[in-house]
PDB file of C-alpha atoms in Angstrom:
ATOM      1  CA  MET E   1     109.088  81.792 163.082  1.00  0.00           C
ATOM      2  CA  THR E   2     111.324  79.519 165.087  1.00  0.00           C
ATOM      3  CA  ALA E   3     115.083  79.671 165.562  1.00  0.00           C
ATOM      4  CA  ALA E   4     115.535  76.563 163.414  1.00  0.00           C
ATOM      5  CA  PHE E   5     113.471  78.200 160.651  1.00  0.00           C
ATOM      6  CA  LEU E   6     115.705  81.286 160.660  1.00  0.00           C
ATOM      7  CA  VAL E   7     118.903  79.236 160.741  1.00  0.00           C
ATOM      8  CA  LEU E   8     117.859  77.043 157.817  1.00  0.00           C
ATOM      9  CA  LEU E   9     116.561  80.006 155.813  1.00  0.00           C
ATOM     10  CA  THR E  10     119.795  81.929 156.379  1.00  0.00           C
ATOM     11  CA  ALA E  11     121.824  78.897 155.358  1.00  0.00           C
ATOM     12  CA  LEU E  12     119.813  78.536 152.134  1.00  0.00           C
ATOM     13  CA  ALA E  13     120.170  82.242 151.349  1.00  0.00           C
ATOM     14  CA  VAL E  14     123.946  82.110 151.808  1.00  0.00           C
ATOM     15  CA  ALA E  15     124.188  78.846 149.862  1.00  0.00           C
ATOM     16  CA  GLN E  16     122.267  80.401 146.987  1.00  0.00           C
ATOM     17  CA  LEU E  17     125.020  82.984 146.665  1.00  0.00           C
ATOM     18  CA  LEU E  18     127.983  80.640 147.107  1.00  0.00           C
ATOM     19  CA  VAL E  19     127.233  77.234 145.583  1.00  0.00           C
ATOM     20  CA  PRO E  20     128.489  76.519 142.056  1.00  0.00           C
ATOM     21  CA  ARG E  21     126.028  77.270 139.282  1.00  0.00           C
ATOM     22  CA  GLN E  22     125.274  73.591 138.637  1.00  0.00           C
ATOM     23  CA  TRP E  23     123.916  73.288 142.195  1.00  0.00           C
ATOM     24  CA  GLY E  24     122.132  76.637 142.186  1.00  0.00           C
ATOM     25  CA  ILE E  25     118.662  75.110 141.978  1.00  0.00           C
ATOM     26  CA  ALA E  26     119.164  73.069 145.177  1.00  0.00           C
ATOM     27  CA  PRO E  27     118.450  75.830 147.761  1.00  0.00           C
ATOM     28  CA  LEU E  28     115.125  76.614 146.068  1.00  0.00           C
ATOM     29  CA  LEU E  29     114.090  72.954 146.108  1.00  0.00           C
ATOM     30  CA  ILE E  30     115.053  72.548 149.763  1.00  0.00           C
ATOM     31  CA  ALA E  31     113.061  75.653 150.696  1.00  0.00           C
ATOM     32  CA  THR E  32     110.072  74.319 148.746  1.00  0.00           C
ATOM     33  CA  PHE E  33     110.032  70.864 150.304  1.00  0.00           C
ATOM     34  CA  HIS E  34     111.338  71.500 153.808  1.00  0.00           C
ATOM     35  CA  LEU E  35     110.242  74.958 154.967  1.00  0.00           C
ATOM     36  CA  PRO E  36     106.667  76.114 155.619  1.00  0.00           C
ATOM     37  CA  ASN E  37     105.125  78.759 153.406  1.00  0.00           C
ATOM     38  CA  LEU E  38     105.321  81.510 156.040  1.00  0.00           C
ATOM     39  CA  TYR E  39     105.951  85.195 155.470  1.00  0.00           C
ATOM     40  CA  CYS E  40     109.426  85.956 156.762  1.00  0.00           C
ATOM     41  CA  VAL E  41     109.866  89.424 155.237  1.00  0.00           C
ATOM     42  CA  GLU E  42     107.251  92.000 154.220  1.00  0.00           C
ATOM     43  CA  LEU E  43     107.963  94.913 151.895  1.00  0.00           C
ATOM     44  CA  GLY E  44     105.215  97.354 150.988  1.00  0.00           C
ATOM     45  CA  GLY E  45     102.477  94.863 151.726  1.00  0.00           C
ATOM     46  CA  PHE E  46     104.150  92.103 149.676  1.00  0.00           C
ATOM     47  CA  GLY E  47     105.112  89.099 151.760  1.00  0.00           C
ATOM     48  CA  PHE E  48     108.249  87.071 151.059  1.00  0.00           C
ATOM     49  CA  THR E  49     108.035  83.396 151.944  1.00  0.00           C
ATOM     50  CA  PRO E  50     111.226  81.318 152.083  1.00  0.00           C
ATOM     51  CA  VAL E  51     110.692  80.242 148.479  1.00  0.00           C
ATOM     52  CA  ARG E  52     110.142  83.815 147.299  1.00  0.00           C
ATOM     53  CA  LEU E  53     113.193  85.042 149.182  1.00  0.00           C
ATOM     54  CA  VAL E  54     115.424  82.338 147.705  1.00  0.00           C
ATOM     55  CA  ILE E  55     114.028  83.119 144.236  1.00  0.00           C
ATOM     56  CA  LEU E  56     114.894  86.795 144.734  1.00  0.00           C
ATOM     57  CA  ILE E  57     118.482  85.993 145.725  1.00  0.00           C
ATOM     58  CA  ALA E  58     118.831  83.434 142.932  1.00  0.00           C
ATOM     59  CA  LEU E  59     117.611  85.902 140.306  1.00  0.00           C
ATOM     60  CA  ALA E  60     119.853  88.671 141.633  1.00  0.00           C
ATOM     61  CA  ARG E  61     122.846  86.366 141.266  1.00  0.00           C
ATOM     62  CA  GLY E  62     121.665  85.116 137.883  1.00  0.00           C
ATOM     63  CA  ILE E  63     121.144  88.569 136.420  1.00  0.00           C
ATOM     64  CA  THR E  64     124.449  89.974 137.691  1.00  0.00           C
ATOM     65  CA  SER E  65     126.286  86.881 136.426  1.00  0.00           C
ATOM     66  CA  GLY E  66     124.712  87.063 132.980  1.00  0.00           C
ATOM     67  CA  TYR E  67     122.865  83.752 133.257  1.00  0.00           C
ATOM     68  CA  LEU E  68     119.756  85.293 131.663  1.00  0.00           C
ATOM     69  CA  SER E  69     121.475  87.094 128.807  1.00  0.00           C
ATOM     70  CA  ASP E  70     119.634  84.976 126.236  1.00  0.00           C
ATOM     71  CA  PHE E  71     116.198  85.253 127.852  1.00  0.00           C
ATOM     72  CA  GLY E  72     113.446  86.027 125.346  1.00  0.00           C
ATOM     73  CA  LYS E  73     115.113  84.331 122.391  1.00  0.00           C
ATOM     74  CA  SER E  74     113.083  81.157 122.905  1.00  0.00           C
ATOM     75  CA  GLY E  75     109.375  80.786 122.227  1.00  0.00           C
ATOM     76  CA  ILE E  76     108.902  79.037 125.548  1.00  0.00           C
ATOM     77  CA  ASP E  77     110.297  82.098 127.339  1.00  0.00           C
ATOM     78  CA  LEU E  78     107.621  84.319 125.850  1.00  0.00           C
ATOM     79  CA  ALA E  79     104.903  81.726 126.432  1.00  0.00           C
ATOM     80  CA  VAL E  80     105.769  81.408 130.141  1.00  0.00           C
ATOM     81  CA  LEU E  81     106.030  85.187 130.466  1.00  0.00           C
ATOM     82  CA  VAL E  82     102.512  85.662 129.089  1.00  0.00           C
ATOM     83  CA  TRP E  83     101.062  82.708 130.993  1.00  0.00           C
ATOM     84  CA  SER E  84     102.546  83.813 134.312  1.00  0.00           C
ATOM     85  CA  CYS E  85     100.935  87.241 133.938  1.00  0.00           C
ATOM     86  CA  VAL E  86      97.456  85.769 133.453  1.00  0.00           C
ATOM     87  CA  PRO E  87      96.659  85.800 137.226  1.00  0.00           C
ATOM     88  CA  ILE E  88      97.096  89.567 137.307  1.00  0.00           C
ATOM     89  CA  PHE E  89      94.602  89.981 134.460  1.00  0.00           C
ATOM     90  CA  LEU E  90      92.091  87.436 135.768  1.00  0.00           C
ATOM     91  CA  GLY E  91      92.385  88.843 139.268  1.00  0.00           C
ATOM     92  CA  SER E  92      90.517  91.938 138.129  1.00  0.00           C
ATOM     93  CA  PHE E  93      87.415  89.744 137.791  1.00  0.00           C
ATOM     94  CA  HIS E  94      87.706  88.261 141.286  1.00  0.00           C
ATOM     95  CA  LYS E  95      87.813  89.516 144.838  1.00  0.00           C
ATOM     96  CA  THR E  96      91.452  88.543 145.360  1.00  0.00           C
ATOM     97  CA  GLY E  97      93.684  91.563 145.807  1.00  0.00           C
ATOM     98  CA  LEU E  98      96.294  92.779 143.361  1.00  0.00           C
ATOM     99  CA  VAL E  99      99.121  91.909 145.748  1.00  0.00           C
ATOM    100  CA  THR E 100      97.935  88.282 145.915  1.00  0.00           C
ATOM    101  CA  ASN E 101      97.810  87.982 142.128  1.00  0.00           C
ATOM    102  CA  VAL E 102     101.204  89.624 141.721  1.00  0.00           C
ATOM    103  CA  GLY E 103     102.506  87.062 144.220  1.00  0.00           C
ATOM    104  CA  VAL E 104     101.246  84.200 142.058  1.00  0.00           C
ATOM    105  CA  THR E 105     102.918  85.708 139.003  1.00  0.00           C
ATOM    106  CA  TYR E 106     106.140  86.194 140.958  1.00  0.00           C
ATOM    107  CA  ASN E 107     106.117  82.553 142.065  1.00  0.00           C
ATOM    108  CA  VAL E 108     105.533  81.137 138.579  1.00  0.00           C
ATOM    109  CA  LEU E 109     107.806  83.424 136.599  1.00  0.00           C
ATOM    110  CA  GLY E 110     110.473  83.503 139.294  1.00  0.00           C
ATOM    111  CA  ALA E 111     110.684  79.711 139.487  1.00  0.00           C
ATOM    112  CA  TYR E 112     110.931  79.477 135.696  1.00  0.00           C
ATOM    113  CA  LEU E 113     113.683  82.082 135.553  1.00  0.00           C
ATOM    114  CA  CYS E 114     115.585  80.219 138.278  1.00  0.00           C
ATOM    115  CA  ALA E 115     115.407  77.095 136.143  1.00  0.00           C
ATOM    116  CA  ARG E 116     116.690  79.102 133.157  1.00  0.00           C
ATOM    117  CA  CYS E 117     119.582  80.381 135.268  1.00  0.00           C
ATOM    118  CA  TYR E 118     120.719  77.172 136.884  1.00  0.00           C
ATOM    119  CA  MET E 119     119.550  74.428 134.500  1.00  0.00           C
ATOM    120  CA  PRO E 120     121.136  75.439 131.182  1.00  0.00           C
ATOM    121  CA  ASP E 121     121.681  71.999 129.650  1.00  0.00           C
ATOM    122  CA  ARG E 122     120.630  68.348 129.671  1.00  0.00           C
ATOM    123  CA  ASP E 123     123.111  67.364 132.380  1.00  0.00           C
ATOM    124  CA  SER E 124     121.679  69.994 134.724  1.00  0.00           C
ATOM    125  CA  VAL E 125     118.181  68.550 134.223  1.00  0.00           C
ATOM    126  CA  LEU E 126     119.430  65.126 135.276  1.00  0.00           C
ATOM    127  CA  ARG E 127     121.170  66.729 138.272  1.00  0.00           C
ATOM    128  CA  TYR E 128     117.905  68.474 139.179  1.00  0.00           C
ATOM    129  CA  CYS E 129     116.091  65.132 139.253  1.00  0.00           C
ATOM    130  CA  LYS E 130     118.751  63.596 141.485  1.00  0.00           C
ATOM    131  CA  ILE E 131     118.537  66.552 143.874  1.00  0.00           C
ATOM    132  CA  LEU E 132     114.792  65.961 144.094  1.00  0.00           C
ATOM    133  CA  ALA E 133     115.462  62.311 144.875  1.00  0.00           C
ATOM    134  CA  TYR E 134     117.675  63.198 147.834  1.00  0.00           C
ATOM    135  CA  ILE E 135     115.220  65.850 149.035  1.00  0.00           C
ATOM    136  CA  VAL E 136     112.210  63.530 149.078  1.00  0.00           C
ATOM    137  CA  ILE E 137     113.983  60.978 151.308  1.00  0.00           C
ATOM    138  CA  PRO E 138     113.919  63.046 154.540  1.00  0.00           C
ATOM    139  CA  LEU E 139     110.448  64.321 153.613  1.00  0.00           C
ATOM    140  CA  ALA E 140     109.142  60.751 153.587  1.00  0.00           C
ATOM    141  CA  PHE E 141     110.930  59.925 156.835  1.00  0.00           C
ATOM    142  CA  PHE E 142     109.453  62.856 158.739  1.00  0.00           C
ATOM    143  CA  MET E 143     105.990  62.400 157.226  1.00  0.00           C
ATOM    144  CA  ALA E 144     106.075  58.769 158.323  1.00  0.00           C
ATOM    145  CA  ILE E 145     106.889  59.896 161.871  1.00  0.00           C
ATOM    146  CA  HIS E 146     103.984  62.328 161.668  1.00  0.00           C
ATOM    147  CA  ARG E 147     101.647  59.564 160.493  1.00  0.00           C
ATOM    148  CA  VAL E 148     102.698  57.123 163.231  1.00  0.00           C
ATOM    149  CA  THR E 149     103.069  59.469 166.209  1.00  0.00           C
ATOM    150  CA  ASP E 150     100.574  62.224 165.299  1.00  0.00           C
ATOM    151  CA  SER E 151     103.363  64.727 166.001  1.00  0.00           C
ATOM    152  CA  ASN E 152     104.803  66.691 163.105  1.00  0.00           C
ATOM    153  CA  PRO E 153     108.632  67.009 163.270  1.00  0.00           C
ATOM    154  CA  TYR E 154     108.411  70.028 160.973  1.00  0.00           C
ATOM    155  CA  THR E 155     106.985  72.132 163.787  1.00  0.00           C
ATOM    156  CA  VAL E 156     110.660  72.673 164.651  1.00  0.00           C
ATOM    157  CA  VAL E 157     110.870  74.906 161.582  1.00  0.00           C
ATOM    158  CA  GLY E 158     107.452  76.461 162.127  1.00  0.00           C
ATOM    159  CA  ALA E 159     105.086  74.061 160.358  1.00  0.00           C
ATOM    160  CA  TYR E 160     101.439  74.967 160.763  1.00  0.00           C
ATOM    161  CA  LEU E 161     100.087  72.128 162.890  1.00  0.00           C
ATOM    162  CA  ASP E 162     101.601  69.809 165.439  1.00  0.00           C
ATOM    163  CA  GLN E 163      98.459  67.685 165.600  1.00  0.00           C
ATOM    164  CA  SER E 164      97.371  66.697 162.096  1.00  0.00           C
ATOM    165  CA  ALA E 165      93.884  66.166 160.764  1.00  0.00           C
ATOM    166  CA  GLU E 166      92.369  62.711 160.503  1.00  0.00           C
ATOM    167  CA  ARG E 167      90.435  60.918 157.808  1.00  0.00           C
ATOM    168  CA  TYR E 168      88.420  57.853 158.724  1.00  0.00           C
ATOM    169  CA  GLY E 169      90.409  57.628 161.939  1.00  0.00           C
ATOM    170  CA  ARG E 170      93.813  57.734 160.201  1.00  0.00           C
ATOM    171  CA  ILE E 171      96.343  60.547 160.524  1.00  0.00           C
ATOM    172  CA  ARG E 172      96.955  62.795 157.510  1.00  0.00           C
ATOM    173  CA  ALA E 173     100.645  63.759 157.545  1.00  0.00           C
ATOM    174  CA  ALA E 174     101.297  67.219 156.131  1.00  0.00           C
ATOM    175  CA  GLY E 175     105.025  67.715 156.646  1.00  0.00           C
ATOM    176  CA  PRO E 176     105.948  71.417 156.243  1.00  0.00           C
ATOM    177  CA  PHE E 177     103.030  72.033 153.870  1.00  0.00           C
ATOM    178  CA  ALA E 178      99.778  73.771 154.742  1.00  0.00           C
ATOM    179  CA  HIS E 179      97.753  70.608 154.077  1.00  0.00           C
ATOM    180  CA  ALA E 180      98.332  66.875 153.660  1.00  0.00           C
ATOM    181  CA  ILE E 181      97.037  67.040 150.085  1.00  0.00           C
ATOM    182  CA  LEU E 182      99.844  69.423 149.136  1.00  0.00           C
ATOM    183  CA  ALA E 183     102.480  67.273 150.823  1.00  0.00           C
ATOM    184  CA  GLY E 184     101.337  64.067 149.158  1.00  0.00           C
ATOM    185  CA  THR E 185     100.930  65.679 145.750  1.00  0.00           C
ATOM    186  CA  ALA E 186     104.409  67.207 145.925  1.00  0.00           C
ATOM    187  CA  ALA E 187     105.872  63.740 146.451  1.00  0.00           C
ATOM    188  CA  ALA E 188     103.686  62.184 143.753  1.00  0.00           C
ATOM    189  CA  VAL E 189     104.794  64.592 141.027  1.00  0.00           C
ATOM    190  CA  VAL E 190     108.458  63.952 141.845  1.00  0.00           C
ATOM    191  CA  PHE E 191     108.057  60.274 140.937  1.00  0.00           C
ATOM    192  CA  PRO E 192     108.067  60.551 137.105  1.00  0.00           C
ATOM    193  CA  LEU E 193     111.176  62.753 137.161  1.00  0.00           C
ATOM    194  CA  LEU E 194     113.075  59.968 138.909  1.00  0.00           C
ATOM    195  CA  MET E 195     112.723  57.830 135.804  1.00  0.00           C
ATOM    196  CA  LEU E 196     115.502  59.824 134.138  1.00  0.00           C
ATOM    197  CA  PHE E 197     118.199  58.064 136.180  1.00  0.00           C
ATOM    198  CA  ARG E 198     116.537  54.702 136.819  1.00  0.00           C
ATOM    199  CA  THR E 199     119.314  52.857 134.970  1.00  0.00           C
ATOM    200  CA  SER E 200     122.308  55.000 135.909  1.00  0.00           C
ATOM    201  CA  ASN E 201     121.697  54.986 139.677  1.00  0.00           C
ATOM    202  CA  ARG E 202     119.406  52.103 140.506  1.00  0.00           C
ATOM    203  CA  LYS E 203     119.813  52.250 144.294  1.00  0.00           C
ATOM    204  CA  LEU E 204     118.915  55.928 144.530  1.00  0.00           C
ATOM    205  CA  PHE E 205     116.035  55.397 142.128  1.00  0.00           C
ATOM    206  CA  ASN E 206     114.528  52.540 144.136  1.00  0.00           C
ATOM    207  CA  LEU E 207     114.910  54.337 147.464  1.00  0.00           C
ATOM    208  CA  SER E 208     113.476  57.637 146.219  1.00  0.00           C
ATOM    209  CA  VAL E 209     110.512  55.934 144.532  1.00  0.00           C
ATOM    210  CA  LEU E 210     109.698  54.155 147.785  1.00  0.00           C
ATOM    211  CA  CYS E 211     109.950  57.488 149.604  1.00  0.00           C
ATOM    212  CA  CYS E 212     107.567  59.132 147.139  1.00  0.00           C
ATOM    213  CA  LEU E 213     105.086  56.327 147.689  1.00  0.00           C
ATOM    214  CA  ALA E 214     105.547  56.507 151.470  1.00  0.00           C
ATOM    215  CA  SER E 215     104.810  60.248 151.456  1.00  0.00           C
ATOM    216  CA  VAL E 216     101.689  59.710 149.368  1.00  0.00           C
ATOM    217  CA  VAL E 217     100.448  57.013 151.727  1.00  0.00           C
ATOM    218  CA  ALA E 218     101.305  59.082 154.811  1.00  0.00           C
ATOM    219  CA  SER E 219      99.248  61.998 153.478  1.00  0.00           C
ATOM    220  CA  ASN E 220      96.157  59.747 153.484  1.00  0.00           C
ATOM    221  CA  SER E 221      94.556  61.890 150.779  1.00  0.00           C
ATOM    222  CA  SER E 222      92.769  60.842 147.611  1.00  0.00           C
ATOM    223  CA  GLY E 223      94.308  63.610 145.493  1.00  0.00           C
ATOM    224  CA  PRO E 224      97.933  62.472 145.911  1.00  0.00           C
ATOM    225  CA  ILE E 225      96.923  58.825 145.517  1.00  0.00           C
ATOM    226  CA  SER E 226      95.106  59.637 142.270  1.00  0.00           C
ATOM    227  CA  THR E 227      98.083  61.655 141.057  1.00  0.00           C
ATOM    228  CA  PHE E 228     100.479  58.800 141.787  1.00  0.00           C
ATOM    229  CA  LEU E 229      98.229  56.279 140.038  1.00  0.00           C
ATOM    230  CA  LEU E 230      97.869  58.554 137.013  1.00  0.00           C
ATOM    231  CA  VAL E 231     101.649  58.860 136.814  1.00  0.00           C
ATOM    232  CA  VAL E 232     102.029  55.091 136.980  1.00  0.00           C
ATOM    233  CA  GLY E 233      99.365  54.709 134.300  1.00  0.00           C
ATOM    234  CA  GLY E 234     101.087  57.257 132.087  1.00  0.00           C
ATOM    235  CA  LEU E 235     104.405  55.447 132.413  1.00  0.00           C
ATOM    236  CA  VAL E 236     102.860  52.037 131.729  1.00  0.00           C
ATOM    237  CA  PHE E 237     100.984  53.200 128.654  1.00  0.00           C
ATOM    238  CA  TRP E 238     103.740  55.441 127.308  1.00  0.00           C
ATOM    239  CA  ARG E 239     104.621  52.873 124.667  1.00  0.00           C
ATOM    240  CA  TYR E 240     101.054  53.087 123.417  1.00  0.00           C
ATOM    241  CA  ARG E 241     101.054  56.885 123.149  1.00  0.00           C
ATOM    242  CA  SER E 242     100.138  56.701 119.451  1.00  0.00           C
ATOM    243  CA  MET E 243      96.687  55.538 120.598  1.00  0.00           C
ATOM    244  CA  ILE E 244      96.089  58.486 122.930  1.00  0.00           C
ATOM    245  CA  GLY E 245      93.374  59.923 120.673  1.00  0.00           C
ATOM    246  CA  PRO E 246      90.983  56.950 120.840  1.00  0.00           C
ATOM    247  CA  ALA E 247      91.802  56.428 124.548  1.00  0.00           C
ATOM    248  CA  ARG E 248      90.915  60.035 125.338  1.00  0.00           C
ATOM    249  CA  THR E 249      87.620  59.718 123.487  1.00  0.00           C
ATOM    250  CA  LEU E 250      86.782  56.478 125.309  1.00  0.00           C
ATOM    251  CA  ALA E 251      87.599  58.062 128.679  1.00  0.00           C
ATOM    252  CA  LEU E 252      85.333  61.017 127.934  1.00  0.00           C
ATOM    253  CA  ILE E 253      82.452  58.754 126.901  1.00  0.00           C
ATOM    254  CA  THR E 254      82.943  56.651 130.043  1.00  0.00           C
ATOM    255  CA  LEU E 255      82.875  59.693 132.330  1.00  0.00           C
ATOM    256  CA  VAL E 256      79.746  61.079 130.685  1.00  0.00           C
ATOM    257  CA  ALA E 257      78.017  57.706 130.960  1.00  0.00           C
ATOM    258  CA  LEU E 258      78.976  57.352 134.630  1.00  0.00           C
ATOM    259  CA  HIS E 259      77.708  60.861 135.305  1.00  0.00           C
ATOM    260  CA  PHE E 260      74.209  59.840 134.208  1.00  0.00           C
ATOM    261  CA  ILE E 261      74.301  56.346 135.736  1.00  0.00           C
ATOM    262  CA  MET E 262      75.606  57.336 139.187  1.00  0.00           C
ATOM    263  CA  SER E 263      73.318  58.860 141.782  1.00  0.00           C
ATOM    264  CA  ALA E 264      76.052  61.363 142.687  1.00  0.00           C
ATOM    265  CA  PRO E 265      78.114  63.467 140.230  1.00  0.00           C
ATOM    266  CA  VAL E 266      80.978  61.599 138.581  1.00  0.00           C
ATOM    267  CA  TRP E 267      83.668  63.573 140.435  1.00  0.00           C
ATOM    268  CA  TYR E 268      82.497  61.888 143.658  1.00  0.00           C
ATOM    269  CA  LEU E 269      84.515  58.871 142.487  1.00  0.00           C
ATOM    270  CA  MET E 270      87.493  60.665 144.043  1.00  0.00           C
ATOM    271  CA  ALA E 271      85.933  60.307 147.479  1.00  0.00           C
ATOM    272  CA  ARG E 272      85.955  56.521 147.154  1.00  0.00           C
ATOM    273  CA  ILE E 273      89.723  56.259 146.726  1.00  0.00           C
TER     274      ILE E 273
END
């Protein structure tokens, strides 16, 4: 851990306690997109990353403030509760340890509960999307520097690698993430959420969309590119959603046909992107 890492983490922890409720989701998003997934605190063999630590503080504030008083009254609450506990059950059939599986459950359920605490209405969802827009702008800037200079600015806060991997002679920018695929995918999945304010704040929308695309390109990974293209396709064909049944059937038939026609398995199409 570097000094900058500790300073930023401390600032996020304090902010999580002090910011107004409507901005309570911001520290968690900043920790997710701008701090590496390093263990900063360990208790009884369970490691707390910056995201986990911010979740813990956010939930402590939420519970003591009564933000979760209605938890369990919605069907989605129970569904997420059951779904988040699946890793613990499935972990008994794999070699991963119990602590690892509990960590996955903590991440999923904790993030959902944070959203329940600090995103109680429609306006807060729109605010969440705008926060993401502002967060992805510096991410794109620093990933672009990484791509051009082969030096990751996020090493200041303890990012894993200063010298990134290459693919076909081109740098794969990873930002604060463990791998370029994660960095690019994180930016790609932000893109559709930006559509919620495309008319109300056109300048922010245009800039943040460009930053999402820049991060995807800087990652130089087929997974993020495919994700971004799928998002674009989903948005383009949204008006034709009533035809999703026949389209899904046609896509399945096409994939099966390609699997038998191609010399390599059909999933090798990803390698050609």
